[in-house]
Amino acid sequence: MKQLLSTMAGTVFTIGVSEGDEVTAGQTVLVLESMKMEIPIEAETAGKVATINARIGDFVNEGDVLLTFE
Amino acid sequence: MKKVLIANRGEIARRIIETCKKLHIETVAIYAEADADLPYVKEADTAFLIGPSQVQQSYLKADDILALAKREGVDAIHPGYGLLSENASFARKVEESGMIFIGPNPETIDKMGDKIGSRQTMIAAGVPVVPGTEEGVHTLEAAVEEAMRIGYPIMLKASSGGGGIGMVRCEDEQTLSQNFMSVKQRAKAYFGDDVVFLEKYIADGRHIEVQIFGDTHGNIVHLFERNCSVQRRNQKVIEESPSPDFPQEARERLLKAAVDAAKAVNYRNAGTVEFIVDENNQFYFLEMNTRLQVEHPVTEEVTGFDLVEWQLEVAKGNSLPITNQHEIQSTGHAMEFRIYAEDPKTFFPSPGTIKTLQWGSMDHVRIDSGYEEGNAVTPFYDPMIAKVIIKSDSRQQVIAHAQNFFASVTIEGVKTNVPLFREFLGAQAFQDGSYTTAVLPQWLEQQKEEK
């Protein structure tokens, strides 16, 4: 199972996908707010979203699992 | 005033401590867990851990800060910039607790924090404002109708916005429709208020602001202007004074409008009136910042005054150190460069430990730094590491000193925008001084095309 990890610490600002969605490589799936900037987090590879492990407003650390793919 | 609590962090906390030391005022610092090793914590006479790293759990905990201030018996609280500095309810609580808030009246903060309200105040005072809606627009339909009246392109803005957040330029009805809900959502998320309004977009505009100062005896003066048009993502990167390519006649009108704006709200302490200036040197009020600005050193360098000292004097109830406008002179030229821990191309933040911090050539250079070698830039706060301020006789000389400085600086461990300054200082558009707020994004595009 593939996981998408947070590239940096920040607050989850928006989540652009739902569980079960098919995403393409490079698609922005989530936006973090960190250091007064909005940082888009992209899917590294294409796949189907199995679980979303973060909620809007959560503070995540670098390396935390944001999504898992089937 | 014998003891001051500084409700801030990093370089501005350090800057305030420096002036307090000069004036033999005792300082109390607060810090979050992530900031325990920063220089300001050691430089304050006493420092207290206020909470975990996130600002909501530390620097924004107004009641905890107030309780600490009371326990420590401080006479006044300096809020710095950002964080609680423009929080009217905090200012009010400070005063209700019998301490001095080093800043304007809470009522002024409230009035100027609401962009729609401040536009109305300025219209009444005869200060030109950007053509736009007089009230908030609540629905997309209303926004589309108003935009038709104003004419595209327009700026869609959050009434409570600031710091470049909560504003989007809309070219046409389609982009307005696409952005309307997201700007409202951002405004709600960042500022807790989703009221938005529309302004005409001023093409080829320059951002020029005026430093003003008022006391409790009715004196109001200006300390000249700063041109802050070099920006990325609507946030300032370089500021300078005097503004280049700005005729004396227009400068005088601008300075007068700023003083009129300050008088309209009976302004107290340090403030900045921001204007957008078009290609014909017509200017329009944008907003008033009711605090000391990040870029205040530019003004300190050309006027020779310590603005934090002025803030403390006024807060004590004394008159401004100089009340006669004619005795305030601007000499030479000054520029400030904001060093950010960020990727110089994508502008994404780059937290990490500063392994090497060697400033190199210090000729004509002042550095206001929040960090030292070995400190960590953490992901919890603004990515600004330091401000480099250069003062000389002429703009040309300032640029030459800046080029020497940036050629000799070494920062390792985090990515910074130093490489960007090295290149951009040589750009024709910057060197000739005629630049607008589009200068940096346009120059970056051009660099990409040339490669």
Coordinates of C-alpha atoms in Angstrom, one line a residue:
Chain A
M1 CA 0.0 0.0 0.0
K2 CA 1.4 3.4 -1.0
Q3 CA 1.3 6.3 1.3
L4 CA 1.6 10.0 0.7
L5 CA 3.7 11.7 3.4
S6 CA 3.7 15.3 4.4
T7 CA 6.8 17.1 3.0
M8 CA 6.7 19.6 5.8
A9 CA 5.0 20.6 9.0
G10 CA 1.9 22.7 8.7
T11 CA -1.9 23.0 9.0
V12 CA -4.1 21.1 6.6
F13 CA -5.9 23.9 4.7
T14 CA -7.9 22.1 2.0
I15 CA -8.3 18.5 0.9
G16 CA -9.2 18.2 -2.8
V17 CA -9.9 14.5 -3.0
S18 CA -12.3 11.9 -1.4
E19 CA -11.8 8.3 -0.5
G20 CA -12.2 6.2 -3.6
D21 CA -11.1 8.9 -6.0
E22 CA -8.7 8.1 -8.8
V23 CA -5.8 10.6 -8.9
T24 CA -3.1 11.2 -11.5
A25 CA 0.5 11.7 -10.8
G26 CA 1.3 15.3 -10.0
Q27 CA -2.3 16.1 -9.1
T28 CA -2.7 18.4 -6.1
V29 CA -4.5 16.4 -3.5
L30 CA -4.2 18.6 -0.5
V31 CA -3.0 22.0 0.5
L32 CA -1.0 22.7 3.7
E33 CA -0.6 26.1 5.3
S34 CA 2.8 26.6 6.7
M35 CA 4.9 29.7 7.5
K36 CA 2.2 31.9 6.1
M37 CA 2.2 30.1 2.7
E38 CA -0.1 27.6 1.1
I39 CA 1.8 24.6 0.0
P40 CA 0.2 22.2 -2.5
I41 CA 0.9 18.5 -1.9
E42 CA 0.9 16.5 -5.0
A43 CA 0.3 12.7 -5.6
E44 CA 3.7 11.2 -6.6
T45 CA 2.0 8.5 -8.6
A46 CA -1.4 7.7 -10.0
G47 CA -3.8 5.6 -7.9
K48 CA -7.0 5.2 -6.1
V49 CA -7.3 7.0 -2.7
A50 CA -8.0 4.3 0.0
T51 CA -8.0 6.5 3.1
I52 CA -7.6 10.1 4.0
N53 CA -5.6 10.3 7.3
A54 CA -5.8 14.1 7.9
R55 CA -8.7 16.5 8.5
I56 CA -8.9 20.2 7.6
G57 CA -7.4 22.2 10.4
D58 CA -5.1 19.3 11.7
F59 CA -1.5 20.2 12.3
V60 CA 0.7 17.6 10.7
N61 CA 4.5 17.1 11.0
E62 CA 6.9 16.3 8.3
G63 CA 6.7 12.6 7.5
D64 CA 3.1 12.2 8.7
V65 CA 0.8 10.0 6.5
L66 CA -1.7 12.2 4.7
L67 CA -3.3 9.7 2.4
T68 CA -3.0 6.0 1.6
F69 CA -3.6 4.5 -1.9
E70 CA -5.0 1.1 -2.7
Chain B
M1 CA 8.0 53.0 32.3
K2 CA 10.5 50.7 33.9
K3 CA 9.6 47.2 32.7
V4 CA 8.2 46.2 29.3
L5 CA 6.9 42.8 28.2
I6 CA 7.5 42.0 24.5
A7 CA 4.6 39.9 23.1
N8 CA 6.6 38.8 20.1
R9 CA 9.5 36.7 18.9
G10 CA 12.6 36.7 16.6
E11 CA 14.2 39.8 15.1
I12 CA 11.5 42.3 16.3
A13 CA 11.7 41.1 19.9
R14 CA 15.4 41.5 19.7
R15 CA 15.1 45.0 18.1
I16 CA 12.7 46.2 20.9
I17 CA 15.1 44.7 23.6
E18 CA 17.9 46.7 22.1
T19 CA 16.2 50.0 22.5
C20 CA 14.9 49.2 25.9
K21 CA 18.5 48.4 27.0
K22 CA 19.6 51.8 25.7
L23 CA 16.9 53.5 27.7
H24 CA 17.5 51.3 30.8
I25 CA 14.1 49.7 30.7
E26 CA 13.9 46.1 32.0
T27 CA 12.6 43.6 29.4
V28 CA 10.4 40.5 29.8
A29 CA 10.4 38.1 26.8
I30 CA 8.0 35.3 26.1
Y31 CA 8.9 32.2 24.0
A32 CA 7.3 29.1 22.6
E33 CA 9.1 25.7 22.8
A34 CA 10.6 26.0 19.3
D35 CA 12.1 29.4 20.0
A36 CA 14.0 28.5 23.3
D37 CA 17.4 28.8 21.7
L38 CA 16.8 32.1 19.8
P39 CA 19.0 35.1 20.7
Y40 CA 16.2 37.3 21.9
V41 CA 15.3 34.9 24.7
K42 CA 18.9 35.2 26.1
E43 CA 19.1 39.0 25.5
A44 CA 15.9 39.9 27.5
D45 CA 16.4 40.4 31.2
T46 CA 13.9 37.6 31.9
A47 CA 12.2 35.2 29.6
F48 CA 9.2 32.8 30.1
L49 CA 8.1 29.8 28.2
I50 CA 4.5 30.6 27.2
G51 CA 3.5 27.3 25.5
P52 CA 4.0 24.8 22.7
S53 CA 5.4 25.9 19.3
Q54 CA 2.2 26.6 17.4
V55 CA 1.2 30.3 17.7
Q56 CA -2.4 29.5 18.7
Q57 CA -0.9 27.7 21.8
S58 CA 1.7 30.3 22.6
Y59 CA 2.1 33.8 21.1
L60 CA -1.6 34.3 20.5
K61 CA -2.7 33.2 24.0
A62 CA -3.7 36.7 25.0
D63 CA -4.9 35.9 28.5
D64 CA -1.8 33.9 29.4
I65 CA 0.4 36.7 28.3
L66 CA -1.7 39.2 30.3
A67 CA -1.5 37.1 33.4
L68 CA 2.3 36.8 33.0
A69 CA 2.6 40.5 32.5
K70 CA 0.6 41.2 35.7
R71 CA 2.5 38.6 37.7
E72 CA 5.8 40.2 36.6
G73 CA 4.6 43.7 37.3
V74 CA 5.3 45.1 33.9
D75 CA 4.3 48.7 33.0
A76 CA 3.7 48.2 29.3
I77 CA 3.4 45.6 26.6
H78 CA 5.0 46.0 23.2
P79 CA 3.2 43.8 20.6
G80 CA 5.8 44.0 17.8
Y81 CA 4.2 43.3 14.4
G82 CA 2.0 40.4 13.3
L83 CA 0.6 38.1 16.1
L84 CA -1.4 40.3 18.6
S85 CA -0.2 43.6 17.3
E86 CA -3.4 44.5 15.5
N87 CA -5.8 42.7 17.9
A88 CA -8.0 45.4 19.4
S89 CA -9.4 43.2 22.1
F90 CA -5.9 42.4 23.3
A91 CA -5.0 46.1 23.3
R92 CA -8.2 46.8 25.3
K93 CA -7.5 44.1 27.8
V94 CA -3.9 45.4 28.4
E95 CA -5.3 48.9 29.1
E96 CA -8.1 47.5 31.3
S97 CA -5.5 45.7 33.3
G98 CA -3.8 49.0 34.1
M99 CA -0.9 48.5 31.8
I100 CA 0.2 50.5 28.7
F101 CA -0.3 49.1 25.2
I102 CA 2.5 50.4 23.1
G103 CA 0.5 51.2 20.0
P104 CA -2.7 53.1 19.0
N105 CA -6.0 53.2 20.7
P106 CA -8.0 49.9 20.5
E107 CA -10.7 51.8 18.7
T108 CA -8.3 52.9 16.0
I109 CA -7.1 49.3 15.6
D110 CA -10.7 48.2 15.2
K111 CA -11.6 50.9 12.7
M112 CA -8.5 50.4 10.5
G113 CA -8.6 46.6 10.7
D114 CA -11.8 46.7 8.8
K115 CA -10.9 47.6 5.2
I116 CA -14.4 48.6 4.2
G117 CA -14.7 50.8 7.3
S118 CA -11.3 52.4 6.8
R119 CA -12.1 53.2 3.2
Q120 CA -15.3 55.0 4.4
T121 CA -13.3 56.9 7.0
M122 CA -10.7 58.0 4.3
I123 CA -13.4 59.0 1.8
A124 CA -14.9 61.2 4.6
A125 CA -11.5 62.7 5.3
G126 CA -10.9 63.6 1.6
V127 CA -8.1 61.0 1.1
P128 CA -8.4 59.4 -2.3
V129 CA -9.3 55.7 -2.2
V130 CA -9.3 53.1 -5.0
P131 CA -12.6 53.1 -6.8
G132 CA -14.6 50.1 -5.5
T133 CA -17.6 49.0 -3.5
E134 CA -18.6 51.1 -0.5
E135 CA -20.0 48.0 1.3
G136 CA -19.2 44.3 1.4
V137 CA -20.5 42.2 -1.4
H138 CA -22.3 39.2 0.0
T139 CA -23.3 37.1 -3.1
L140 CA -21.6 36.3 -6.3
E141 CA -24.5 37.9 -8.2
A142 CA -23.9 41.2 -6.4
A143 CA -20.1 40.9 -7.0
V144 CA -20.6 40.4 -10.7
E145 CA -23.0 43.4 -10.9
E146 CA -20.6 45.6 -9.0
A147 CA -17.6 44.5 -11.0
M148 CA -19.4 45.5 -14.2
R149 CA -19.9 49.0 -12.8
I150 CA -16.3 49.3 -11.6
G151 CA -14.8 47.7 -14.7
Y152 CA -12.4 44.7 -15.0
P153 CA -9.7 43.9 -13.9
I154 CA -10.7 44.1 -10.3
M155 CA -9.2 43.0 -7.0
L156 CA -11.4 40.8 -4.8
K157 CA -10.4 41.4 -1.2
A158 CA -11.2 40.2 2.3
S159 CA -12.3 43.2 4.5
S160 CA -10.3 41.7 7.4
G161 CA -7.4 40.6 5.2
G162 CA -3.8 41.6 5.4
G163 CA -0.2 40.5 4.7
G164 CA -1.1 39.7 1.1
I165 CA -3.5 37.0 2.2
G166 CA -7.2 37.1 1.1
M167 CA -6.8 39.0 -2.2
V168 CA -7.1 37.9 -5.8
R169 CA -7.0 39.8 -9.1
C170 CA -9.9 38.9 -11.4
E171 CA -9.6 39.6 -15.1
D172 CA -13.2 38.9 -16.0
E173 CA -16.5 37.5 -14.8
Q174 CA -15.2 34.0 -15.1
T175 CA -12.2 34.4 -12.8
L176 CA -14.4 36.4 -10.3
S177 CA -16.8 33.4 -10.2
Q178 CA -14.0 31.0 -9.8
N179 CA -12.4 32.9 -6.9
F180 CA -15.4 34.3 -5.0
M181 CA -16.1 31.4 -2.7
S182 CA -12.4 30.5 -2.1
V183 CA -11.5 34.1 -1.1
K184 CA -14.4 34.1 1.3
Q185 CA -13.3 30.7 2.6
R186 CA -9.7 31.9 3.1
A187 CA -10.9 35.0 4.8
K188 CA -12.9 33.0 7.2
A189 CA -10.1 30.6 7.9
Y190 CA -7.4 33.2 8.4
F191 CA -9.3 36.1 9.8
G192 CA -12.5 34.7 11.1
D193 CA -14.6 37.0 9.0
D194 CA -15.7 36.3 5.4
V195 CA -16.8 39.7 4.3
V196 CA -15.3 40.6 0.9
F197 CA -15.3 43.7 -1.3
L198 CA -14.1 44.8 -4.7
E199 CA -11.6 47.4 -5.8
K200 CA -10.5 48.4 -9.3
Y201 CA -7.2 46.9 -10.1
I202 CA -4.6 49.6 -10.6
A203 CA -2.4 48.5 -13.5
D204 CA 1.3 49.2 -13.4
G205 CA 0.9 50.3 -9.8
R206 CA 3.6 50.9 -7.2
H207 CA 3.2 50.3 -3.5
I208 CA 4.3 53.4 -1.6
E209 CA 3.6 53.9 2.0
V210 CA 4.2 56.7 4.5
Q211 CA 5.4 56.3 8.1
I212 CA 3.4 58.5 10.4
F213 CA 3.6 59.1 14.1
G214 CA 1.2 60.6 16.6
D215 CA 1.2 61.4 20.3
T216 CA -1.5 62.0 22.9
H217 CA -1.1 65.7 22.6
G218 CA -2.6 66.0 19.1
N219 CA 0.8 66.1 17.3
I220 CA 1.0 64.1 14.1
V221 CA 4.1 64.0 11.8
H222 CA 5.2 61.9 8.8
L223 CA 8.7 60.4 8.5
F224 CA 8.6 60.2 4.7
E225 CA 7.8 57.4 2.4
R226 CA 9.0 53.8 1.6
N227 CA 8.6 52.2 -1.8
C228 CA 7.7 48.5 -1.2
S229 CA 6.9 47.4 -4.8
V230 CA 9.4 44.5 -5.0
Q231 CA 7.0 41.7 -3.9
R232 CA 6.4 38.1 -4.3
R233 CA 2.9 36.6 -3.6
N234 CA 1.8 40.2 -2.6
Q235 CA 4.5 40.1 0.2
K236 CA 7.3 42.6 0.4
V237 CA 10.9 41.6 -0.3
I238 CA 12.8 44.9 -0.8
E239 CA 11.8 48.3 0.5
E240 CA 13.5 51.6 0.0
S241 CA 13.4 55.3 0.9
P242 CA 13.1 57.7 -0.8
S243 CA 11.0 56.2 -3.5
P244 CA 12.9 56.3 -6.8
D245 CA 11.2 57.8 -9.9
F246 CA 8.7 59.8 -7.9
P247 CA 8.4 63.6 -8.6
Q248 CA 8.8 65.9 -5.6
E249 CA 5.3 67.4 -6.2
A250 CA 3.7 64.0 -6.0
R251 CA 5.7 63.1 -2.9
E252 CA 4.5 66.2 -1.1
R253 CA 0.8 65.4 -2.0
L254 CA 1.3 61.8 -0.8
L255 CA 2.9 62.8 2.5
K256 CA 0.1 65.3 3.1
A257 CA -2.6 62.8 2.4
A258 CA -1.0 60.4 4.8
V259 CA -1.0 63.0 7.6
D260 CA -4.6 63.8 6.8
A261 CA -5.4 60.1 7.0
A262 CA -3.7 59.9 10.4
K263 CA -5.5 63.1 11.6
A264 CA -8.9 61.6 10.5
V265 CA -8.5 58.9 13.2
N266 CA -6.6 61.1 15.7
Y267 CA -3.8 58.6 15.4
R268 CA -1.5 57.7 18.3
N269 CA 1.9 56.0 18.2
A270 CA 3.6 54.5 15.0
G271 CA 1.5 53.8 11.9
T272 CA 1.8 53.3 8.2
V273 CA -0.5 54.6 5.5
E274 CA -0.3 52.4 2.4
F275 CA -1.0 53.8 -1.0
I276 CA -1.1 52.4 -4.5
V277 CA 0.4 54.9 -7.0
D278 CA -0.4 54.6 -10.7
E279 CA 1.7 55.5 -13.7
N280 CA 0.6 59.1 -13.6
N281 CA 1.6 59.5 -10.0
Q282 CA -2.0 59.5 -8.9
F283 CA -2.4 57.7 -5.6
Y284 CA -5.1 55.9 -3.7
F285 CA -5.4 54.8 -0.1
L286 CA -5.1 51.0 0.4
E287 CA -4.9 50.5 4.1
M288 CA -3.5 51.7 7.4
N289 CA -1.2 49.4 9.4
T290 CA -1.6 50.2 13.1
R291 CA 1.8 49.0 14.3
L292 CA 5.5 49.3 13.8
Q293 CA 6.3 47.8 10.3
V294 CA 8.8 45.1 9.5
E295 CA 10.5 47.7 7.2
H296 CA 10.8 50.5 9.8
P297 CA 14.6 50.4 9.7
V298 CA 14.6 52.0 6.2
T299 CA 13.0 55.1 7.8
E300 CA 15.3 55.0 10.8
E301 CA 18.3 55.0 8.4
V302 CA 17.2 58.0 6.3
T303 CA 15.9 60.1 9.3
G304 CA 18.4 59.0 11.9
F305 CA 15.7 58.4 14.5
D306 CA 15.1 55.3 16.7
L307 CA 11.4 54.5 16.0
V308 CA 11.1 52.1 18.9
E309 CA 12.3 54.9 21.2
W310 CA 9.6 57.2 19.7
Q311 CA 7.0 54.5 20.4
L312 CA 8.1 54.2 24.0
E313 CA 8.1 58.1 24.5
V314 CA 4.6 58.4 23.1
A315 CA 3.4 55.4 25.1
K316 CA 4.6 57.1 28.3
G317 CA 2.4 60.1 27.4
N318 CA 5.2 62.4 26.3
S319 CA 5.1 64.5 23.2
L320 CA 6.8 63.2 20.0
P321 CA 10.5 63.8 20.3
I322 CA 10.1 66.2 17.3
T323 CA 6.8 67.9 16.8
N324 CA 7.9 70.3 14.1
Q325 CA 7.6 68.6 10.7
H326 CA 10.3 70.8 9.2
E327 CA 12.9 69.5 11.7
I328 CA 12.4 65.9 10.3
Q329 CA 14.8 65.5 7.4
S330 CA 15.5 62.6 5.1
T331 CA 19.1 62.3 3.9
G332 CA 20.8 59.8 1.6
H333 CA 19.1 56.5 0.6
A334 CA 18.3 53.3 2.4
M335 CA 17.1 49.8 1.3
E336 CA 16.0 46.8 3.2
F337 CA 16.3 43.2 2.0
R338 CA 14.3 40.5 3.7
I339 CA 16.2 37.3 3.9
Y340 CA 13.7 34.4 3.9
A341 CA 14.3 30.7 4.5
E342 CA 12.7 29.7 1.2
D343 CA 13.5 28.2 -2.2
P344 CA 14.5 31.2 -4.3
K345 CA 12.6 29.9 -7.3
T346 CA 9.4 28.3 -6.0
F347 CA 9.3 30.5 -2.9
F348 CA 8.3 27.5 -0.8
P349 CA 9.6 27.7 2.7
S350 CA 12.7 25.8 3.7
P351 CA 12.8 25.1 7.4
G352 CA 16.0 23.5 8.9
T353 CA 19.0 24.3 11.0
I354 CA 21.2 27.2 10.0
K355 CA 24.6 25.4 9.8
T356 CA 26.5 28.4 8.6
L357 CA 25.6 32.1 8.9
Q358 CA 28.4 34.3 7.7
W359 CA 27.4 37.8 6.7
G360 CA 30.6 38.8 5.0
S361 CA 31.1 42.5 3.9
M362 CA 29.5 44.8 6.5
D363 CA 30.3 48.1 4.8
H364 CA 27.3 50.4 5.2
V365 CA 25.3 47.4 6.3
R366 CA 22.9 47.0 9.3
I367 CA 21.6 43.5 10.1
D368 CA 18.4 42.9 12.2
S369 CA 18.5 39.2 12.6
G370 CA 16.3 36.9 14.6
Y371 CA 18.6 34.0 14.3
E372 CA 22.3 33.0 14.7
E373 CA 24.4 30.2 13.4
G374 CA 23.2 27.0 14.9
N375 CA 19.6 28.1 15.4
A376 CA 16.8 26.2 13.7
V377 CA 14.2 27.9 11.4
T378 CA 11.1 25.9 12.4
P379 CA 7.9 25.5 10.4
F380 CA 5.7 27.2 12.9
Y381 CA 6.4 30.9 12.0
D382 CA 7.1 33.3 9.2
P383 CA 10.2 32.2 7.3
M384 CA 12.0 35.6 7.6
I385 CA 15.5 35.0 9.1
A386 CA 16.9 38.5 9.0
K387 CA 16.6 42.0 7.5
V388 CA 19.6 43.5 5.8
I389 CA 19.5 47.3 5.7
I390 CA 21.9 49.3 3.6
K391 CA 22.4 53.1 3.8
S392 CA 24.5 55.4 1.7
D393 CA 24.5 58.8 0.0
S394 CA 22.8 57.7 -3.2
R395 CA 20.6 54.9 -4.5
Q396 CA 23.3 53.8 -6.9
Q397 CA 25.8 53.5 -4.0
V398 CA 23.3 51.5 -2.0
I399 CA 22.9 49.0 -4.8
A400 CA 26.7 48.7 -5.2
H401 CA 27.1 48.0 -1.4
A402 CA 24.2 45.5 -1.6
Q403 CA 25.9 43.7 -4.5
N404 CA 29.1 43.5 -2.4
F405 CA 27.2 42.3 0.6
F406 CA 25.3 39.5 -1.2
A407 CA 28.4 38.4 -3.0
S408 CA 30.0 37.7 0.4
V409 CA 27.2 36.2 2.5
T410 CA 27.1 32.5 3.2
I411 CA 24.1 30.8 4.7
E412 CA 24.0 27.0 4.7
G413 CA 21.5 24.5 6.1
V414 CA 18.4 26.2 4.8
K415 CA 17.6 27.5 1.3
T416 CA 17.4 31.2 1.2
N417 CA 16.5 34.0 -1.3
V418 CA 20.1 35.3 -1.2
P419 CA 20.8 33.9 -4.8
L420 CA 17.7 35.8 -6.0
F421 CA 19.1 39.1 -4.6
R422 CA 22.4 38.4 -6.3
E423 CA 20.8 38.2 -9.7
F424 CA 17.9 40.7 -9.2
L425 CA 20.1 43.6 -8.0
G426 CA 21.6 43.7 -11.5
A427 CA 18.2 43.7 -13.3
Q428 CA 17.6 46.8 -15.4
A429 CA 14.0 47.2 -14.2
F430 CA 15.2 47.5 -10.6
Q431 CA 18.3 49.5 -11.3
D432 CA 16.5 52.3 -13.1
G433 CA 14.0 52.6 -10.3
S434 CA 10.9 52.8 -12.4
Y435 CA 9.6 49.4 -11.3
T436 CA 6.1 48.5 -10.3
T437 CA 4.7 45.7 -8.1
A438 CA 5.0 43.3 -11.1
V439 CA 8.8 43.7 -11.3
L440 CA 9.8 40.5 -9.5
P441 CA 7.3 38.1 -11.0
Q442 CA 8.0 39.5 -14.5
W443 CA 11.7 39.3 -14.0
L444 CA 11.4 35.6 -12.9
E445 CA 9.4 34.8 -15.9
Q446 CA 12.0 36.4 -18.1
Q447 CA 14.8 34.4 -16.4
K448 CA 12.9 31.2 -17.1
E449 CA 12.4 32.0 -20.8
E450 CA 16.1 32.9 -21.2
K451 CA 17.1 29.4 -19.9

